[in-house]
PDB file of C-alpha atoms in Angstrom:
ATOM      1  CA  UNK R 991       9.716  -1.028 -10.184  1.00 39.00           C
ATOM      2  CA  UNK R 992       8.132   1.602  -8.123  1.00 41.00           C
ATOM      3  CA  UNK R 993       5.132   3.236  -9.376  1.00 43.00           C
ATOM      4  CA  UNK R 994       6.005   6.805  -9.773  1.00 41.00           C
ATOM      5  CA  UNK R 995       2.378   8.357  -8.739  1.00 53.00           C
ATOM      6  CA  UNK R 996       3.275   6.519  -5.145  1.00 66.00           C
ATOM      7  CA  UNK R 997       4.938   9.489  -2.965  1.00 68.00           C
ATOM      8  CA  UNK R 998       8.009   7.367  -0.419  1.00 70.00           C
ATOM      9  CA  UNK R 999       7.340   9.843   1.872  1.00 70.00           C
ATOM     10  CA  UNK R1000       5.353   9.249   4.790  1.00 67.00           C
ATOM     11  CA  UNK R1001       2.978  12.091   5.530  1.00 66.00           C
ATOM     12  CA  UNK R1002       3.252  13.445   9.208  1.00 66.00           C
ATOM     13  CA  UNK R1003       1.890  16.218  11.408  1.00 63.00           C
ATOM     14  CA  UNK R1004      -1.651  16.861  11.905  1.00 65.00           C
ATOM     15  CA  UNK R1005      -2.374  20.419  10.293  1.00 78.00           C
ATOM     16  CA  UNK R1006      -4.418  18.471   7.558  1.00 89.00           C
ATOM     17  CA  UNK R1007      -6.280  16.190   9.709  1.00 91.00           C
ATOM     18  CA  UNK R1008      -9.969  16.149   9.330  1.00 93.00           C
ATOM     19  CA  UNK R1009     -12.087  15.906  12.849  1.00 92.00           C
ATOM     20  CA  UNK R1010     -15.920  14.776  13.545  1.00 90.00           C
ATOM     21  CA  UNK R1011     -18.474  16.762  15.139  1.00 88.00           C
ATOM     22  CA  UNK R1012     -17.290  16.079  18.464  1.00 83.00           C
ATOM     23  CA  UNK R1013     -13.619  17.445  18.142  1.00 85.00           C
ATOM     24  CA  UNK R1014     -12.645  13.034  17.701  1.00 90.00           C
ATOM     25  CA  UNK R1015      -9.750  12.839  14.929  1.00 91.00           C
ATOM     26  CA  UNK R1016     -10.837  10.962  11.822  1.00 96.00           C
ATOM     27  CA  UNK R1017      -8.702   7.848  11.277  1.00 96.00           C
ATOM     28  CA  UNK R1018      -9.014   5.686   8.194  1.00 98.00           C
ATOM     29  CA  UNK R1019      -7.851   2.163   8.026  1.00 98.00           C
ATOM     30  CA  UNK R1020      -7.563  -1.075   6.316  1.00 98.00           C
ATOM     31  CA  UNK R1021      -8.321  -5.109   7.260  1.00 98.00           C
ATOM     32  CA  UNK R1022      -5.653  -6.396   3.810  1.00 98.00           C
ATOM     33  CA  UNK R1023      -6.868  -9.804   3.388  1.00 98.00           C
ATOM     34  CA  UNK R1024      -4.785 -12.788   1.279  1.00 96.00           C
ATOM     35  CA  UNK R1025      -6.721 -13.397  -1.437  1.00 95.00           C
ATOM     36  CA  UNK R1026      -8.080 -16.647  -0.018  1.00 97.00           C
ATOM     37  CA  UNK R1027      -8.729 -15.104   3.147  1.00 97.00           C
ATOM     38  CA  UNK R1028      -6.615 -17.282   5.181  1.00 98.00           C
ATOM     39  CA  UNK R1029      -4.880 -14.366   6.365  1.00 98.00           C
ATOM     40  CA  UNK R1030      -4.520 -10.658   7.078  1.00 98.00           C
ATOM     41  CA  UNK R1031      -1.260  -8.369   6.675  1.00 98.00           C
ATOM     42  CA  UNK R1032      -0.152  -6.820  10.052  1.00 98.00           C
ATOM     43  CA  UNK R1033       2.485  -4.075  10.551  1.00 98.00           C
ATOM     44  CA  UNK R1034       4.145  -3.047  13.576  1.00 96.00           C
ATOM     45  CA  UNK R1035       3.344  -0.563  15.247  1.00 90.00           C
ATOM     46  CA  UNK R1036       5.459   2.827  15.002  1.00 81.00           C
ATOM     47  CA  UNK R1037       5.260   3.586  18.935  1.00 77.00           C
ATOM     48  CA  UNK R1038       5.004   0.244  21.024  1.00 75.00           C
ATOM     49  CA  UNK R1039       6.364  -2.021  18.724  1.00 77.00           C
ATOM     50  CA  UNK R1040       3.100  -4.752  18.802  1.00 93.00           C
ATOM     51  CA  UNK R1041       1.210  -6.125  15.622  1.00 97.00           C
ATOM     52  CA  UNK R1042      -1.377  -3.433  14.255  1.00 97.00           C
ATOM     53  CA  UNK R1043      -3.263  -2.844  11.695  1.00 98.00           C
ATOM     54  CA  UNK R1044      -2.204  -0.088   8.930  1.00 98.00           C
ATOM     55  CA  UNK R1045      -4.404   3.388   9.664  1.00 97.00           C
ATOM     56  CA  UNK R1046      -3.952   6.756  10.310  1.00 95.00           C
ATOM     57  CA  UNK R1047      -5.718  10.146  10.024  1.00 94.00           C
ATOM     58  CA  UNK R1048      -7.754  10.946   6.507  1.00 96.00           C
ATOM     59  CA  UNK R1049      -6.783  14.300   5.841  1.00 94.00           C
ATOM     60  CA  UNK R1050      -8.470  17.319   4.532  1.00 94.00           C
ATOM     61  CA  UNK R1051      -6.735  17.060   0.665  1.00 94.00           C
ATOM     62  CA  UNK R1052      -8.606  13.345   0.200  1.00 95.00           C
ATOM     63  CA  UNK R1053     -12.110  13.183  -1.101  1.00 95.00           C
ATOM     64  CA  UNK R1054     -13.008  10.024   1.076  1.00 97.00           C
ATOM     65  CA  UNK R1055     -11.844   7.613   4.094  1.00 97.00           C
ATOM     66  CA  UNK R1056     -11.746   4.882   1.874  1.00 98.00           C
ATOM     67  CA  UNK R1057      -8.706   6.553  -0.364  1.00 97.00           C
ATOM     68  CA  UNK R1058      -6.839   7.910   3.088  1.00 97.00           C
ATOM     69  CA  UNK R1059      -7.011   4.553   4.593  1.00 98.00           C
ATOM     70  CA  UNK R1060      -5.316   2.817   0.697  1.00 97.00           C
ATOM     71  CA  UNK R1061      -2.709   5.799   1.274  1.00 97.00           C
ATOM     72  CA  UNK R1062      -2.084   4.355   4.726  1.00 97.00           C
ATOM     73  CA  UNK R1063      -2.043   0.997   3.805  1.00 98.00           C
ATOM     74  CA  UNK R1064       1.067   1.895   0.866  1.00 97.00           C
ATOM     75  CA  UNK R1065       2.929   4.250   3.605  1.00 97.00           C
ATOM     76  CA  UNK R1066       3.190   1.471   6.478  1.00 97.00           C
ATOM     77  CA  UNK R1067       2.575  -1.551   4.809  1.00 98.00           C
ATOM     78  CA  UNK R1068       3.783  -1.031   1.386  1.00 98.00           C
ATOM     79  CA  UNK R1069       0.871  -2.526  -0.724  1.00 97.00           C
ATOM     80  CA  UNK R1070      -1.033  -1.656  -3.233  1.00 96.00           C
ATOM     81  CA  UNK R1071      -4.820  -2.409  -2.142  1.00 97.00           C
ATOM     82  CA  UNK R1072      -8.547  -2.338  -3.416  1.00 97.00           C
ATOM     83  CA  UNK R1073     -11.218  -1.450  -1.108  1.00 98.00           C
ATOM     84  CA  UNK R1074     -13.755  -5.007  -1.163  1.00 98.00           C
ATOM     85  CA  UNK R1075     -16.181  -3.831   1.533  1.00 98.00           C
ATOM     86  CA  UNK R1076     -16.887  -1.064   3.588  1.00 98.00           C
ATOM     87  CA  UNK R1077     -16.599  -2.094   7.303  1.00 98.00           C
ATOM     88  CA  UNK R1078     -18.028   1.116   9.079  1.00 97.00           C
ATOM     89  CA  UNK R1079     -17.142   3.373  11.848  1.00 96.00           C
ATOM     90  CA  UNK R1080     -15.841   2.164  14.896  1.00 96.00           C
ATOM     91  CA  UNK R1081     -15.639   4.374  17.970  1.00 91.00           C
ATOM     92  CA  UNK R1082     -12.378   5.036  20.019  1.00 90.00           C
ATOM     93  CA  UNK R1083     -12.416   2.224  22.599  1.00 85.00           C
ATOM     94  CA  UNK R1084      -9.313   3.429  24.673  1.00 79.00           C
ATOM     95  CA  UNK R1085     -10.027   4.574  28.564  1.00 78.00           C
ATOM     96  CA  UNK R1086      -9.430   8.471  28.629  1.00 79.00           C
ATOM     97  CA  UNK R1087      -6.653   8.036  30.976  1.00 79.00           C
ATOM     98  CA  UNK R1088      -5.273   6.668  27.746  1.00 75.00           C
ATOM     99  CA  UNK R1089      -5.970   9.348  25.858  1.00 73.00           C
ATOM    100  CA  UNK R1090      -2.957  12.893  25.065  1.00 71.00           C
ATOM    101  CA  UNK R1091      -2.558  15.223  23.525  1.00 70.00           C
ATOM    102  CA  UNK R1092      -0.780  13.001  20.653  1.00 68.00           C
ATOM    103  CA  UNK R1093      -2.925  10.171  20.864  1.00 66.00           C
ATOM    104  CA  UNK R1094      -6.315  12.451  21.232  1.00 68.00           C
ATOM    105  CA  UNK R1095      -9.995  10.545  20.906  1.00 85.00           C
ATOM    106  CA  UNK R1096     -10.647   9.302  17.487  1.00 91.00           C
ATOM    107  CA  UNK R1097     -13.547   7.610  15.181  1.00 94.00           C
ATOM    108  CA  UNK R1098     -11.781   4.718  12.780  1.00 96.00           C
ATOM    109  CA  UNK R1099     -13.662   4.163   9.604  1.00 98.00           C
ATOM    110  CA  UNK R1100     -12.043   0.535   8.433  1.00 98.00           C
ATOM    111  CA  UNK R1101     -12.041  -1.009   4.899  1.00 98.00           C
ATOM    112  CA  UNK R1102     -11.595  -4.599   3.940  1.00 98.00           C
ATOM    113  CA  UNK R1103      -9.025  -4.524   0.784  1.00 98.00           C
ATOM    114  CA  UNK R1104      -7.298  -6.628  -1.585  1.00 97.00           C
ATOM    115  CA  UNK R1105      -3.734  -6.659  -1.514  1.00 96.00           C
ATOM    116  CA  UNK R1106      -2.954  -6.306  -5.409  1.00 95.00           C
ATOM    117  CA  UNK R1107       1.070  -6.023  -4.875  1.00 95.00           C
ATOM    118  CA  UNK R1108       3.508  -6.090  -2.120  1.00 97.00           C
ATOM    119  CA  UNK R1109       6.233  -3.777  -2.800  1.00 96.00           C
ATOM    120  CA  UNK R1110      10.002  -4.007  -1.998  1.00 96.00           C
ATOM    121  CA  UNK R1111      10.384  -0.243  -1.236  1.00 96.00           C
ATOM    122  CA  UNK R1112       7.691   1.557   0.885  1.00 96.00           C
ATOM    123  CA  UNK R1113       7.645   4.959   2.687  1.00 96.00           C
ATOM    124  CA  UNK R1114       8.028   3.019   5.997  1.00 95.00           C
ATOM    125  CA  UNK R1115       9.943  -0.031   5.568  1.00 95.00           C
ATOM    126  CA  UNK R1116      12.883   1.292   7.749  1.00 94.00           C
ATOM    127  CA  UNK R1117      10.494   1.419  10.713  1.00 92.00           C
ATOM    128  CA  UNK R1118       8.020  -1.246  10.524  1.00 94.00           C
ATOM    129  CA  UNK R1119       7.752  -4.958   9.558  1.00 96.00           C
ATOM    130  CA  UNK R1120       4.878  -6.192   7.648  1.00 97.00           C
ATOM    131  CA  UNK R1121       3.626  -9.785   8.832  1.00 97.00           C
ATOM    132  CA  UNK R1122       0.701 -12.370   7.351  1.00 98.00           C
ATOM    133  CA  UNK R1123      -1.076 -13.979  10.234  1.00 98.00           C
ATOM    134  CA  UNK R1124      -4.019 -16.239  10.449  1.00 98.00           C
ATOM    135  CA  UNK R1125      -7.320 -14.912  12.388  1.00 98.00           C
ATOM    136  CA  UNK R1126      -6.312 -16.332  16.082  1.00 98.00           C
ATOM    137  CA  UNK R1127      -2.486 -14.825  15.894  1.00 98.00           C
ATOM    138  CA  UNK R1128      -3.865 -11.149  14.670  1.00 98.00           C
ATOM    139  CA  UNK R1129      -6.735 -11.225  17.035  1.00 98.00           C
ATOM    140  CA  UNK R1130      -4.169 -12.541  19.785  1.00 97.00           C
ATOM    141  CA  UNK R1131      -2.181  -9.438  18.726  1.00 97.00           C
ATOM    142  CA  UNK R1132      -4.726  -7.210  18.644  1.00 96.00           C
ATOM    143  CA  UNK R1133      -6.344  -7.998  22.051  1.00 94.00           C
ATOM    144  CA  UNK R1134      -5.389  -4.833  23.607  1.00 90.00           C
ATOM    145  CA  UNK R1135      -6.459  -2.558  20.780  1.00 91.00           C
ATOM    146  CA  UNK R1136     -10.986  -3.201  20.964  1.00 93.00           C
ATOM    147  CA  UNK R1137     -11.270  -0.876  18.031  1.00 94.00           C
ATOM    148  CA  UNK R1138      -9.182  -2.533  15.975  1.00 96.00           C
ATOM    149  CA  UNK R1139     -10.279  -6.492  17.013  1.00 97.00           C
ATOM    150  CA  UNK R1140     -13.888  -4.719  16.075  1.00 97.00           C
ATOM    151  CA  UNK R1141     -12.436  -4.233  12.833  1.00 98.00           C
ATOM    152  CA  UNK R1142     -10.714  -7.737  12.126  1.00 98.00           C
ATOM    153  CA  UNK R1143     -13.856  -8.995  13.009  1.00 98.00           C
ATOM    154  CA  UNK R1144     -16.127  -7.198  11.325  1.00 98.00           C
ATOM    155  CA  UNK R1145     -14.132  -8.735   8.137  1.00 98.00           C
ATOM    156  CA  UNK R1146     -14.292 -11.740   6.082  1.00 98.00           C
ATOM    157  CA  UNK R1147     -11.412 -13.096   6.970  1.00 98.00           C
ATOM    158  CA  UNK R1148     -11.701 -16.652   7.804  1.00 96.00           C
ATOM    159  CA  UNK R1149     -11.400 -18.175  11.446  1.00 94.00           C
TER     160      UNK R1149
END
Protein backbone atom coordinates (compact mmCIF):
# COMPACT_ATOMS: atom_id res chain seq x y z
CA UNK A 1 0.00 0.00 0.00
CA UNK A 2 1.35 3.35 -0.78
CA UNK A 3 0.62 6.10 1.49
CA UNK A 4 -1.31 8.56 -0.48
CA UNK A 5 0.19 11.93 1.27
CA UNK A 6 3.72 10.48 -0.33
CA UNK A 7 4.01 12.43 -3.86
CA UNK A 8 6.03 9.44 -6.58
CA UNK A 9 7.35 12.22 -8.12
CA UNK A 10 10.75 13.22 -7.65
CA UNK A 11 11.12 16.96 -7.28
CA UNK A 12 13.76 18.52 -9.74
CA UNK A 13 15.11 21.90 -10.81
CA UNK A 14 16.44 24.38 -8.51
CA UNK A 15 13.97 27.48 -8.66
CA UNK A 16 12.94 26.50 -5.00
CA UNK A 17 16.24 25.91 -3.58
CA UNK A 18 17.11 27.76 -0.48
CA UNK A 19 20.95 29.22 -0.33
CA UNK A 20 23.19 30.40 2.84
CA UNK A 21 24.68 33.65 3.30
CA UNK A 22 27.46 32.97 1.13
CA UNK A 23 25.51 32.14 -2.18
CA UNK A 24 26.42 27.87 -0.93
CA UNK A 25 23.14 25.75 -1.87
CA UNK A 26 21.45 24.27 1.19
CA UNK A 27 21.43 20.46 1.03
CA UNK A 28 19.62 18.33 3.58
CA UNK A 29 20.38 14.75 4.19
CA UNK A 30 19.97 11.62 6.07
CA UNK A 31 22.51 8.80 7.89
CA UNK A 32 19.11 5.78 7.90
CA UNK A 33 20.37 3.50 10.45
CA UNK A 34 18.94 -0.42 11.00
CA UNK A 35 17.41 -0.33 14.02
CA UNK A 36 20.26 -2.11 15.78
CA UNK A 37 22.68 0.01 14.20
CA UNK A 38 24.58 -2.60 12.50
CA UNK A 39 24.00 -0.89 9.39
CA UNK A 40 23.16 2.13 7.26
CA UNK A 41 20.93 2.26 3.93
CA UNK A 42 22.96 3.50 0.88
CA UNK A 43 21.56 4.49 -2.56
CA UNK A 44 23.30 4.95 -5.68
CA UNK A 45 24.11 7.71 -6.83
CA UNK A 46 21.99 9.39 -9.78
CA UNK A 47 25.22 10.74 -11.74
CA UNK A 48 28.35 8.41 -11.12
CA UNK A 49 26.72 5.44 -10.21
CA UNK A 50 28.83 4.89 -6.55
CA UNK A 51 27.15 4.24 -3.04
CA UNK A 52 25.80 7.63 -1.48
CA UNK A 53 23.95 8.72 0.94
CA UNK A 54 20.19 10.04 0.24
CA UNK A 55 20.27 14.21 0.22
CA UNK A 56 19.46 16.89 -1.82
CA UNK A 57 18.54 20.61 -1.69
CA UNK A 58 15.82 21.80 1.20
CA UNK A 59 13.71 23.99 -0.64
CA UNK A 60 12.00 27.20 0.05
CA UNK A 61 8.16 25.47 0.57
CA UNK A 62 9.70 23.27 3.78
CA UNK A 63 9.74 24.78 7.20
CA UNK A 64 13.08 22.95 8.21
CA UNK A 65 16.23 20.79 6.90
CA UNK A 66 15.25 18.11 8.96
CA UNK A 67 11.71 17.56 6.91
CA UNK A 68 13.64 18.25 3.29
CA UNK A 69 16.24 15.77 4.12
CA UNK A 70 12.92 12.82 5.28
CA UNK A 71 11.51 14.03 1.74
CA UNK A 72 14.85 13.03 0.25
CA UNK A 73 15.26 10.06 2.02
CA UNK A 74 11.37 8.72 0.55
CA UNK A 75 12.31 10.13 -3.14
CA UNK A 76 15.75 8.12 -3.52
CA UNK A 77 15.59 5.66 -1.03
CA UNK A 78 12.02 4.92 -0.63
CA UNK A 79 11.65 4.88 3.25
CA UNK A 80 9.74 6.21 5.54
CA UNK A 81 12.18 7.75 8.34
CA UNK A 82 12.23 9.57 11.83
CA UNK A 83 14.78 12.07 12.51
CA UNK A 84 16.84 10.43 16.00
CA UNK A 85 19.54 13.11 16.19
CA UNK A 86 20.56 16.11 14.67
CA UNK A 87 24.09 15.68 13.16
CA UNK A 88 24.93 19.39 12.15
CA UNK A 89 26.25 21.24 9.26
CA UNK A 90 28.94 20.02 7.33
CA UNK A 91 30.76 22.24 4.86
CA UNK A 92 31.27 21.40 1.07
CA UNK A 93 34.57 19.47 1.08
CA UNK A 94 34.95 19.17 -2.82
CA UNK A 95 38.17 21.11 -4.51
CA UNK A 96 36.61 24.06 -6.61
CA UNK A 97 37.94 22.60 -9.69
CA UNK A 98 35.17 20.23 -8.74
CA UNK A 99 32.76 22.54 -8.42
CA UNK A 100 29.82 23.80 -11.89
CA UNK A 101 27.49 25.30 -12.45
CA UNK A 102 25.22 22.06 -11.63
CA UNK A 103 27.12 20.85 -8.87
CA UNK A 104 27.70 24.60 -7.30
CA UNK A 105 29.28 24.89 -3.47
CA UNK A 106 26.95 23.66 -0.88
CA UNK A 107 26.48 23.41 3.16
CA UNK A 108 24.87 19.69 4.05
CA UNK A 109 22.89 19.72 7.22
CA UNK A 110 22.67 15.66 7.97
CA UNK A 111 20.14 13.81 10.22
CA UNK A 112 20.46 10.43 11.79
CA UNK A 113 16.86 8.65 11.18
CA UNK A 114 15.00 5.61 11.77
CA UNK A 115 13.93 3.72 8.94
CA UNK A 116 10.15 3.00 9.96
CA UNK A 117 9.23 1.20 6.43
CA UNK A 118 10.88 0.29 3.27
CA UNK A 119 8.57 0.69 0.49
CA UNK A 120 8.15 -1.37 -2.76
CA UNK A 121 7.33 1.70 -4.95
CA UNK A 122 9.39 4.95 -4.54
CA UNK A 123 9.74 8.10 -6.73
CA UNK A 124 13.22 6.79 -7.75
CA UNK A 125 13.35 3.17 -7.81
CA UNK A 126 13.83 3.07 -11.67
CA UNK A 127 17.14 4.89 -11.20
CA UNK A 128 18.74 3.94 -8.07
CA UNK A 129 19.33 0.82 -5.89
CA UNK A 130 19.03 1.01 -2.24
CA UNK A 131 21.77 -1.15 -0.33
CA UNK A 132 22.35 -2.01 3.72
CA UNK A 133 26.03 -1.97 4.46
CA UNK A 134 27.98 -2.28 7.61
CA UNK A 135 30.24 0.87 8.78
CA UNK A 136 33.67 -0.27 6.87
CA UNK A 137 31.74 -1.05 3.32
CA UNK A 138 29.77 2.56 3.46
CA UNK A 139 32.78 4.37 4.67
CA UNK A 140 34.85 2.35 1.93
CA UNK A 141 32.15 3.73 -0.43
CA UNK A 142 32.08 6.92 0.70
CA UNK A 143 35.87 7.65 0.74
CA UNK A 144 35.77 10.03 -2.03
CA UNK A 145 32.81 12.06 -0.82
CA UNK A 146 34.65 13.93 2.93
CA UNK A 147 31.33 15.57 3.54
CA UNK A 148 29.47 12.76 3.52
CA UNK A 149 32.17 10.19 5.53
CA UNK A 150 31.86 13.42 8.08
CA UNK A 151 28.38 12.56 8.22
CA UNK A 152 28.49 8.62 8.63
CA UNK A 153 30.72 9.36 11.21
CA UNK A 154 29.32 11.79 13.04
CA UNK A 155 26.45 8.96 13.56
CA UNK A 156 25.80 6.21 15.86
CA UNK A 157 26.15 3.70 13.74
CA UNK A 158 28.27 1.01 15.04
CA UNK A 159 31.91 0.14 13.76
Amino acid sequence: MIDQSRSMESRVGRKNQRYGSKGERLVAGVVPLSADKTRVLMIQSAGRGGWVLPKGGWETDEASASQAACREAWEEAGVICTVQRDLGMIPDMRPSNLLTATAPKASYHFFEVAVEREEEQWPEMHKRKRQWVPYAQAAASLASRPELLEALNRSSLRR
